[in-house]
Coordinates of C-alpha atoms and ligand atoms in Angstrom, one line a residue:
M1 CA 28.9 98.5 154.6
N2 CA 26.8 99.3 157.7
N3 CA 26.2 97.3 160.8
A4 CA 22.8 95.9 159.7
D5 CA 24.2 94.7 156.3
F6 CA 27.1 93.1 158.1
N7 CA 24.9 91.2 160.5
Q8 CA 22.6 90.0 157.7
Q9 CA 25.6 88.6 155.8
L10 CA 26.9 87.0 159.0
I11 CA 23.4 85.5 159.6
D12 CA 23.4 84.1 156.0
F13 CA 26.9 82.6 156.6
L14 CA 25.9 81.0 159.9
N15 CA 22.8 79.5 158.4
A16 CA 24.7 78.2 155.3
S17 CA 27.5 76.7 157.4
P18 CA 26.2 73.9 159.7
T19 CA 29.6 72.1 159.7
P20 CA 33.3 73.0 159.3
F21 CA 33.2 71.6 155.8
H22 CA 30.4 74.0 154.8
A23 CA 32.0 76.9 156.5
T24 CA 35.3 76.2 154.6
H25 CA 33.4 75.8 151.3
N26 CA 31.4 79.0 151.8
M27 CA 34.6 81.0 152.7
A28 CA 36.3 79.6 149.5
V29 CA 33.3 80.7 147.4
I30 CA 33.5 84.2 148.8
L31 CA 37.3 84.4 148.3
T32 CA 37.0 83.2 144.8
K33 CA 34.4 85.8 144.0
N34 CA 36.7 88.4 145.4
G35 CA 39.7 87.5 143.2
F36 CA 41.5 85.0 145.4
N37 CA 43.1 82.1 143.5
E38 CA 42.8 78.6 144.9
L39 CA 46.0 76.7 145.5
Q40 CA 46.3 72.9 146.0
E41 CA 48.8 71.7 148.6
A42 CA 49.7 68.8 146.3
N43 CA 50.7 71.0 143.4
K44 CA 53.7 73.3 142.8
W45 CA 53.2 76.9 143.9
D46 CA 54.1 80.1 142.2
T47 CA 53.0 82.9 144.5
P48 CA 54.0 86.4 143.3
A49 CA 52.2 89.4 144.7
G50 CA 48.5 88.5 144.7
K51 CA 45.6 86.8 146.5
Y52 CA 45.5 83.1 147.3
F53 CA 43.8 80.5 149.4
V54 CA 44.3 76.9 150.2
T55 CA 42.2 74.3 152.2
R56 CA 43.2 71.2 154.1
N57 CA 40.8 68.3 154.8
D58 CA 38.0 70.5 153.3
S59 CA 37.6 71.8 156.9
S60 CA 40.5 74.3 157.4
I61 CA 41.5 77.2 155.2
V62 CA 44.4 79.7 154.9
A63 CA 43.7 82.8 152.8
F64 CA 46.5 85.2 152.2
I65 CA 47.6 88.3 150.2
I66 CA 51.2 88.5 149.2
G67 CA 51.8 92.3 149.2
S68 CA 53.9 94.2 146.7
N69 CA 56.4 95.1 149.5
L70 CA 59.0 92.5 150.6
L71 CA 57.5 89.9 152.9
E72 CA 60.4 89.8 155.3
D73 CA 60.4 93.5 155.8
T74 CA 56.7 94.0 156.4
G75 CA 55.8 90.7 158.0
I76 CA 52.3 89.3 157.7
R77 CA 49.2 90.7 159.4
M78 CA 47.5 87.4 160.6
V79 CA 44.1 86.7 162.0
G80 CA 43.2 83.3 163.3
A81 CA 39.8 81.6 164.1
H82 CA 38.3 78.1 164.1
T83 CA 35.7 76.4 161.9
D84 CA 34.4 73.8 164.3
S85 CA 31.8 74.0 167.1
P86 CA 30.8 71.4 169.7
C87 CA 28.1 69.2 168.5
L88 CA 26.8 65.6 168.1
K89 CA 28.6 63.5 165.5
V90 CA 27.0 60.4 163.9
K91 CA 28.7 57.1 164.7
P92 CA 30.1 55.0 161.8
Q93 CA 27.4 52.3 162.2
P94 CA 24.7 54.5 163.7
E95 CA 21.4 52.7 163.1
R96 CA 19.7 51.5 166.2
K97 CA 16.2 50.4 167.1
S98 CA 14.5 50.8 170.4
E99 CA 10.8 50.5 171.6
G100 CA 9.5 50.8 168.0
Y101 CA 11.7 53.7 167.0
Q102 CA 14.6 54.2 164.6
Q103 CA 17.5 56.2 166.1
L104 CA 21.0 57.1 165.3
G105 CA 23.9 56.7 167.7
V106 CA 26.1 59.7 168.3
E107 CA 29.4 60.7 169.7
V108 CA 29.8 64.0 171.6
Y109 CA 32.2 66.3 169.7
G110 CA 34.0 68.8 172.0
G111 CA 32.7 70.4 175.2
V112 CA 29.0 70.4 174.3
L113 CA 26.5 72.0 176.7
L114 CA 24.2 69.0 176.3
N115 CA 20.9 70.2 177.9
P116 CA 20.0 72.6 175.1
W117 CA 20.1 69.8 172.5
F118 CA 16.9 68.4 173.8
D119 CA 13.6 69.2 172.0
R120 CA 15.3 70.8 169.0
D121 CA 14.3 70.2 165.3
L122 CA 17.6 68.6 164.1
S123 CA 19.0 68.1 160.7
L124 CA 22.1 66.4 159.5
A125 CA 25.1 67.7 157.5
G126 CA 28.7 67.0 156.8
R127 CA 30.9 65.1 154.3
V128 CA 30.2 61.7 152.7
T129 CA 32.9 59.6 151.1
F130 CA 31.7 57.2 148.4
K131 CA 32.7 54.8 145.6
T132 CA 31.6 55.7 142.1
S133 CA 30.4 53.3 139.5
K134 CA 33.9 53.6 138.1
N135 CA 35.5 52.5 141.4
Q136 CA 36.8 56.0 142.2
V137 CA 36.7 57.1 145.8
K138 CA 35.2 60.6 146.1
S139 CA 33.9 62.9 148.8
T140 CA 31.1 65.4 148.7
L141 CA 29.3 67.7 151.1
V142 CA 25.8 67.0 152.2
N143 CA 23.1 69.0 154.0
L144 CA 19.7 67.5 154.5
E145 CA 18.3 70.9 155.5
K146 CA 14.9 69.7 156.6
P147 CA 14.4 68.7 160.3
I148 CA 14.7 64.9 160.3
A149 CA 15.3 64.1 164.0
I150 CA 14.7 65.2 167.6
I151 CA 15.9 64.3 171.1
P152 CA 12.8 64.5 173.2
S153 CA 13.2 65.4 176.9
L154 CA 12.0 62.9 179.5
A155 CA 8.7 64.3 180.9
I156 CA 9.0 66.0 184.3
H157 CA 6.5 63.5 185.7
L158 CA 9.0 60.7 185.0
D159 CA 11.9 62.6 186.5
R160 CA 10.8 64.8 189.3
E161 CA 14.4 65.8 190.0
A162 CA 15.0 67.1 186.5
N163 CA 15.2 70.7 187.5
K164 CA 17.5 70.0 190.4
D165 CA 19.9 67.1 189.5
R166 CA 19.6 66.2 185.9
T167 CA 22.6 64.4 184.5
I168 CA 23.0 63.3 180.9
N169 CA 24.4 60.0 179.8
P170 CA 25.8 60.7 176.3
E171 CA 25.5 57.1 175.2
T172 CA 22.0 56.3 176.3
D173 CA 20.2 59.7 176.6
L174 CA 21.2 61.4 173.3
P175 CA 20.5 59.2 170.3
P176 CA 18.1 61.3 168.2
I177 CA 14.8 59.7 167.1
L178 CA 14.3 59.7 163.3
L179 CA 11.1 57.8 162.7
N180 CA 9.0 54.8 163.7
E181 CA 10.8 51.6 163.3
N182 CA 11.1 50.7 159.6
E183 CA 12.7 47.6 158.3
T184 CA 13.7 49.2 155.0
F185 CA 15.3 52.3 156.6
S186 CA 19.0 52.9 156.1
L187 CA 21.0 56.1 156.5
A188 CA 22.8 55.3 153.2
N189 CA 19.4 55.5 151.4
V190 CA 18.8 58.9 152.9
L191 CA 22.2 60.1 151.7
G192 CA 22.0 58.3 148.4
D193 CA 21.5 61.4 146.3
A194 CA 24.7 62.9 147.6
A195 CA 26.6 59.9 146.6
Q196 CA 25.3 60.1 143.1
G197 CA 24.1 56.5 143.2
G198 CA 27.5 55.3 144.3
E199 CA 28.3 53.2 147.4
I200 CA 28.8 55.2 150.6
L201 CA 32.0 54.1 152.3
A202 CA 32.2 56.5 155.3
T203 CA 30.8 59.7 156.7
D204 CA 31.6 62.8 158.8
L205 CA 28.1 63.7 159.7
Y206 CA 26.9 66.1 162.4
F207 CA 23.5 67.0 163.8
Y208 CA 22.5 70.7 163.9
D209 CA 19.6 72.8 164.9
T210 CA 17.4 73.9 161.9
N211 CA 16.3 77.0 163.8
P212 CA 18.0 79.8 161.9
A213 CA 20.1 82.6 163.3
Q214 CA 18.2 85.7 164.0
V215 CA 18.4 89.1 165.6
I216 CA 16.4 89.2 168.9
G217 CA 15.8 91.6 171.8
I218 CA 13.2 94.4 172.1
E219 CA 15.6 96.8 170.3
G220 CA 17.4 94.1 168.3
D221 CA 20.5 94.1 170.6
F222 CA 21.3 90.5 170.3
L223 CA 22.2 87.8 167.7
A224 CA 21.0 84.3 168.6
S225 CA 22.5 81.4 166.6
A226 CA 24.3 78.1 166.8
R227 CA 28.1 78.1 166.1
L228 CA 28.7 81.8 166.9
D229 CA 31.8 80.2 168.5
N230 CA 33.5 80.5 166.2
L231 CA 32.0 81.1 162.8
L232 CA 31.3 84.7 163.9
S233 CA 35.1 85.2 164.1
C234 CA 35.7 83.3 160.8
F235 CA 33.3 85.5 158.9
T236 CA 34.5 88.7 160.6
G237 CA 38.1 87.8 159.7
L238 CA 37.2 86.9 156.2
K239 CA 35.3 90.1 155.5
S240 CA 38.1 92.2 156.9
L241 CA 40.7 90.4 154.7
L242 CA 38.7 91.3 151.6
G243 CA 39.5 95.0 152.3
A244 CA 43.2 94.5 153.1
D245 CA 45.8 96.8 151.8
N246 CA 47.6 95.0 148.9
S247 CA 51.0 96.6 149.4
V248 CA 51.6 94.6 152.6
S249 CA 50.9 90.9 153.3
S250 CA 47.9 89.6 155.1
L251 CA 46.6 86.2 156.1
L252 CA 43.5 84.5 157.6
V253 CA 43.8 81.1 159.1
C254 CA 40.6 79.2 160.1
N255 CA 41.5 75.8 161.6
D256 CA 39.3 72.8 162.4
H257 CA 39.5 70.8 165.6
E258 CA 40.0 73.7 168.1
E259 CA 37.2 72.3 170.2
V260 CA 39.0 69.0 170.7
G261 CA 42.5 70.4 171.3
S262 CA 43.8 71.3 167.8
A263 CA 46.1 68.2 167.6
S264 CA 45.3 67.1 164.0
A265 CA 46.6 67.6 160.5
S266 CA 44.1 70.4 159.9
G267 CA 44.1 71.8 163.5
A268 CA 46.2 74.7 164.8
G269 CA 48.6 72.2 166.4
G270 CA 49.2 70.6 163.0
T271 CA 51.5 71.7 160.2
F272 CA 49.0 73.5 157.9
L273 CA 50.0 77.2 158.6
K274 CA 53.7 76.3 159.0
D275 CA 53.6 74.6 155.6
V276 CA 52.0 77.6 153.9
L277 CA 54.6 79.9 155.4
A278 CA 57.4 77.6 154.3
R279 CA 56.2 77.8 150.8
I280 CA 55.7 81.5 150.5
T281 CA 59.1 82.4 152.0
P282 CA 62.2 81.5 150.0
N283 CA 64.2 80.1 152.8
E284 CA 64.3 79.4 156.5
A285 CA 66.0 82.7 157.5
S286 CA 63.5 84.6 155.4
K287 CA 60.7 82.7 157.1
I288 CA 62.0 83.6 160.6
R289 CA 62.4 87.3 159.6
T290 CA 58.9 87.3 158.2
V291 CA 57.4 85.7 161.3
S292 CA 59.4 88.1 163.5
N293 CA 57.8 91.1 161.8
S294 CA 54.3 89.6 162.0
L295 CA 51.5 89.7 164.5
L296 CA 48.6 87.2 164.9
I297 CA 45.3 88.3 166.3
S298 CA 43.6 85.1 167.4
T299 CA 39.8 85.7 167.4
D300 CA 37.6 83.5 169.5
N301 CA 34.5 84.5 171.5
A302 CA 34.8 85.5 175.2
H303 CA 32.4 84.9 178.1
G304 CA 30.2 87.9 178.7
V305 CA 29.3 88.5 182.4
H306 CA 25.8 87.0 182.8
P307 CA 23.3 89.1 184.8
N308 CA 21.9 86.0 186.5
Y309 CA 25.4 84.7 187.4
P310 CA 27.5 87.8 188.1
T311 CA 29.7 86.0 190.6
K312 CA 31.2 83.9 187.8
H313 CA 33.2 86.9 186.7
E314 CA 35.6 89.1 188.7
T315 CA 34.4 92.7 189.0
N316 CA 36.9 94.4 186.8
H317 CA 36.9 91.8 184.0
G318 CA 33.3 91.1 183.1
P319 CA 32.9 91.9 179.4
I320 CA 29.4 93.2 178.4
L321 CA 27.7 92.4 175.1
N322 CA 27.7 95.3 172.7
K323 CA 30.6 97.1 174.6
G324 CA 33.3 96.0 172.2
P325 CA 35.7 93.1 171.7
A326 CA 37.4 91.7 174.8
I327 CA 41.1 91.1 175.0
K328 CA 41.7 87.8 176.8
F329 CA 44.6 87.5 179.3
N330 CA 45.9 84.5 181.2
A331 CA 49.1 84.5 183.3
N332 CA 49.6 80.8 182.6
Q333 CA 49.5 81.3 178.8
R334 CA 46.1 79.8 178.2
Y335 CA 45.8 83.0 176.2
A336 CA 48.8 84.3 174.3
T337 CA 48.2 88.0 174.9
N338 CA 51.0 90.1 176.5
S339 CA 51.3 93.8 177.3
E340 CA 52.9 94.6 173.9
T341 CA 50.2 92.8 171.8
A342 CA 47.3 94.0 174.0
G343 CA 48.6 97.6 173.9
Y344 CA 48.8 97.4 170.1
F345 CA 45.2 96.2 169.9
K346 CA 43.9 98.9 172.4
A347 CA 45.6 101.6 170.3
L348 CA 43.9 100.3 167.2
C349 CA 40.5 100.5 168.9
Q350 CA 41.2 103.9 170.3
G351 CA 42.1 105.2 166.8
L352 CA 38.6 104.0 165.6
E353 CA 36.9 105.2 168.8
I354 CA 35.7 101.6 169.5
E355 CA 35.5 100.5 173.1
C356 CA 37.4 97.4 174.0
Q357 CA 37.2 95.3 177.1
E358 CA 39.5 93.0 179.1
F359 CA 38.8 89.5 180.2
V360 CA 40.6 87.4 182.7
N361 CA 39.2 84.4 184.6
R362 CA 38.6 84.6 188.3
A363 CA 41.8 83.4 190.0
D364 CA 39.8 80.5 191.6
M365 CA 38.5 79.2 188.4
A366 CA 40.1 77.1 185.6
C367 CA 40.6 79.0 182.4
G368 CA 39.7 77.8 178.9
S369 CA 42.1 78.2 176.0
T370 CA 42.0 78.7 172.2
L371 CA 44.2 78.5 169.1
G372 CA 46.2 81.7 170.0
P373 CA 48.8 80.1 172.3
I374 CA 49.0 76.9 170.1
T375 CA 49.7 78.9 166.9
A376 CA 52.1 81.2 168.9
K377 CA 54.0 78.1 170.0
E378 CA 54.1 76.5 166.6
L379 CA 55.2 79.6 164.7
G380 CA 56.9 81.8 167.3
V381 CA 54.7 84.7 166.3
R382 CA 53.6 87.5 168.5
T383 CA 50.0 86.9 169.3
L384 CA 47.0 88.2 171.2
D385 CA 43.7 86.6 171.9
V386 CA 40.5 88.6 171.5
G387 CA 36.9 87.8 171.0
V388 CA 33.4 89.3 171.1
P389 CA 31.6 88.6 174.4
T390 CA 28.9 86.0 174.2
F391 CA 26.5 84.1 176.4
A392 CA 25.9 80.3 176.4
M393 CA 29.1 79.4 174.8
H394 CA 29.0 75.8 173.5
S395 CA 25.2 75.7 173.7
I396 CA 23.2 74.8 170.5
R397 CA 22.0 78.4 170.6
E398 CA 24.5 81.1 171.6
L399 CA 24.1 84.8 172.0
A400 CA 26.2 87.7 170.9
G401 CA 25.6 91.5 170.7
T402 CA 24.6 92.9 167.3
L403 CA 27.2 95.7 167.5
D404 CA 30.3 93.6 168.5
A405 CA 31.0 91.6 165.3
F406 CA 30.8 94.7 163.2
N407 CA 33.1 96.6 165.5
L408 CA 35.6 93.7 165.5
Y409 CA 35.4 93.8 161.7
R410 CA 36.3 97.5 161.8
V411 CA 39.3 96.8 164.0
L412 CA 40.5 93.9 162.0
S413 CA 40.1 95.9 158.8
E414 CA 42.3 98.6 160.2
F415 CA 44.8 95.9 161.3
Y416 CA 44.9 94.6 157.7
R417 CA 45.7 98.0 156.5
D418 CA 48.4 98.7 159.0
Q419 CA 51.8 99.1 157.2
S420 CA 53.8 98.0 160.2
P421 CA 52.1 96.3 163.2
L422 CA 53.8 97.2 166.5
G423 CA 55.8 99.9 164.9
A424 CA 58.8 100.0 162.6
E425 CA 61.1 101.6 165.2
R426 CA 61.5 98.4 167.2
Ligands
ZN1 ZN1 35.9 78.9 170.3

């Protein structure tokens, strides 16, 4: 596969995955097509050497290959990412009317950069839980696809300070407008087809921008899209796993709820990955040996140094788009990287003649975090945090380089073929 093919597939995945539910579903479809067998957490498992995946809450997924070599001896090559992105979530009773317009009330999910959400052609997608005519409770995914709503900006004439001091009240400034007031309107009617004529009981619905992902730049250097953080990493990890060496064991975990702290049943702070490991290792000692021989590469985008705001980065640690994945460091364990795990990743990149970069926050600025340290704490697994540099993280339209995802794919593919991460001579 070449860079252009990879980016086109990534673009298709981004466009088809407006919510964590859709991302998980689309990954499951790709895994099934590639010979992975779906497991259910509620069922008994029998997992001899082979390829498997399991989902939780329809929004998190663990895919893994049990290699032909003994798990405890070879450990598991693990890659982590997250399925969720900051956005606007529809409230349980969302319908509101104001000044002759029908609107929907929203909650802010995660650390949304709110300004870019104005003046976008928005659609709705997510999960709907409904009661069938036979009184069964079922859930299904829904994606309205067409633009059905918009959050218009206030005209500059009505807010002369808008370019200087604009603040956004998430309760009053954000409800998207759907249509002129209409007595017969109800969201349930709009979603009726999804519920197959049944009664809608509850929803997990999110607004998203219908503007599709695309390559931009005078020489096509950039990829602009919503949800690059972190579907870019989910897709890259997934494509890498498909080419993994089947003699050793490999795993990809994509968790929901990273953007809100990971403390949920399907988040990295929950039991999902731990439960999977407990079921594929025969006992506790075997599990500890397996984890001890394993390495997790936690992939989540990094902040590229912005040419208009260069002082936000420190001179030696400003990752540049299209110059390779950035290893992320933080002395206070906001990132889980250490010299051993970073050195391993650098050597992998060197072997492929791929540049890699290093990111550390300015010492006078607070550092973000990701699922690397959380998974490291939960499992006790050696971990490093890496990610492709991006601009506009948590905007409705983020920007990455068109070379970086493919190069990360090459590095992760090599990792998934490595017989013994960090060397057998330890
Ligand atoms: Zn992220």
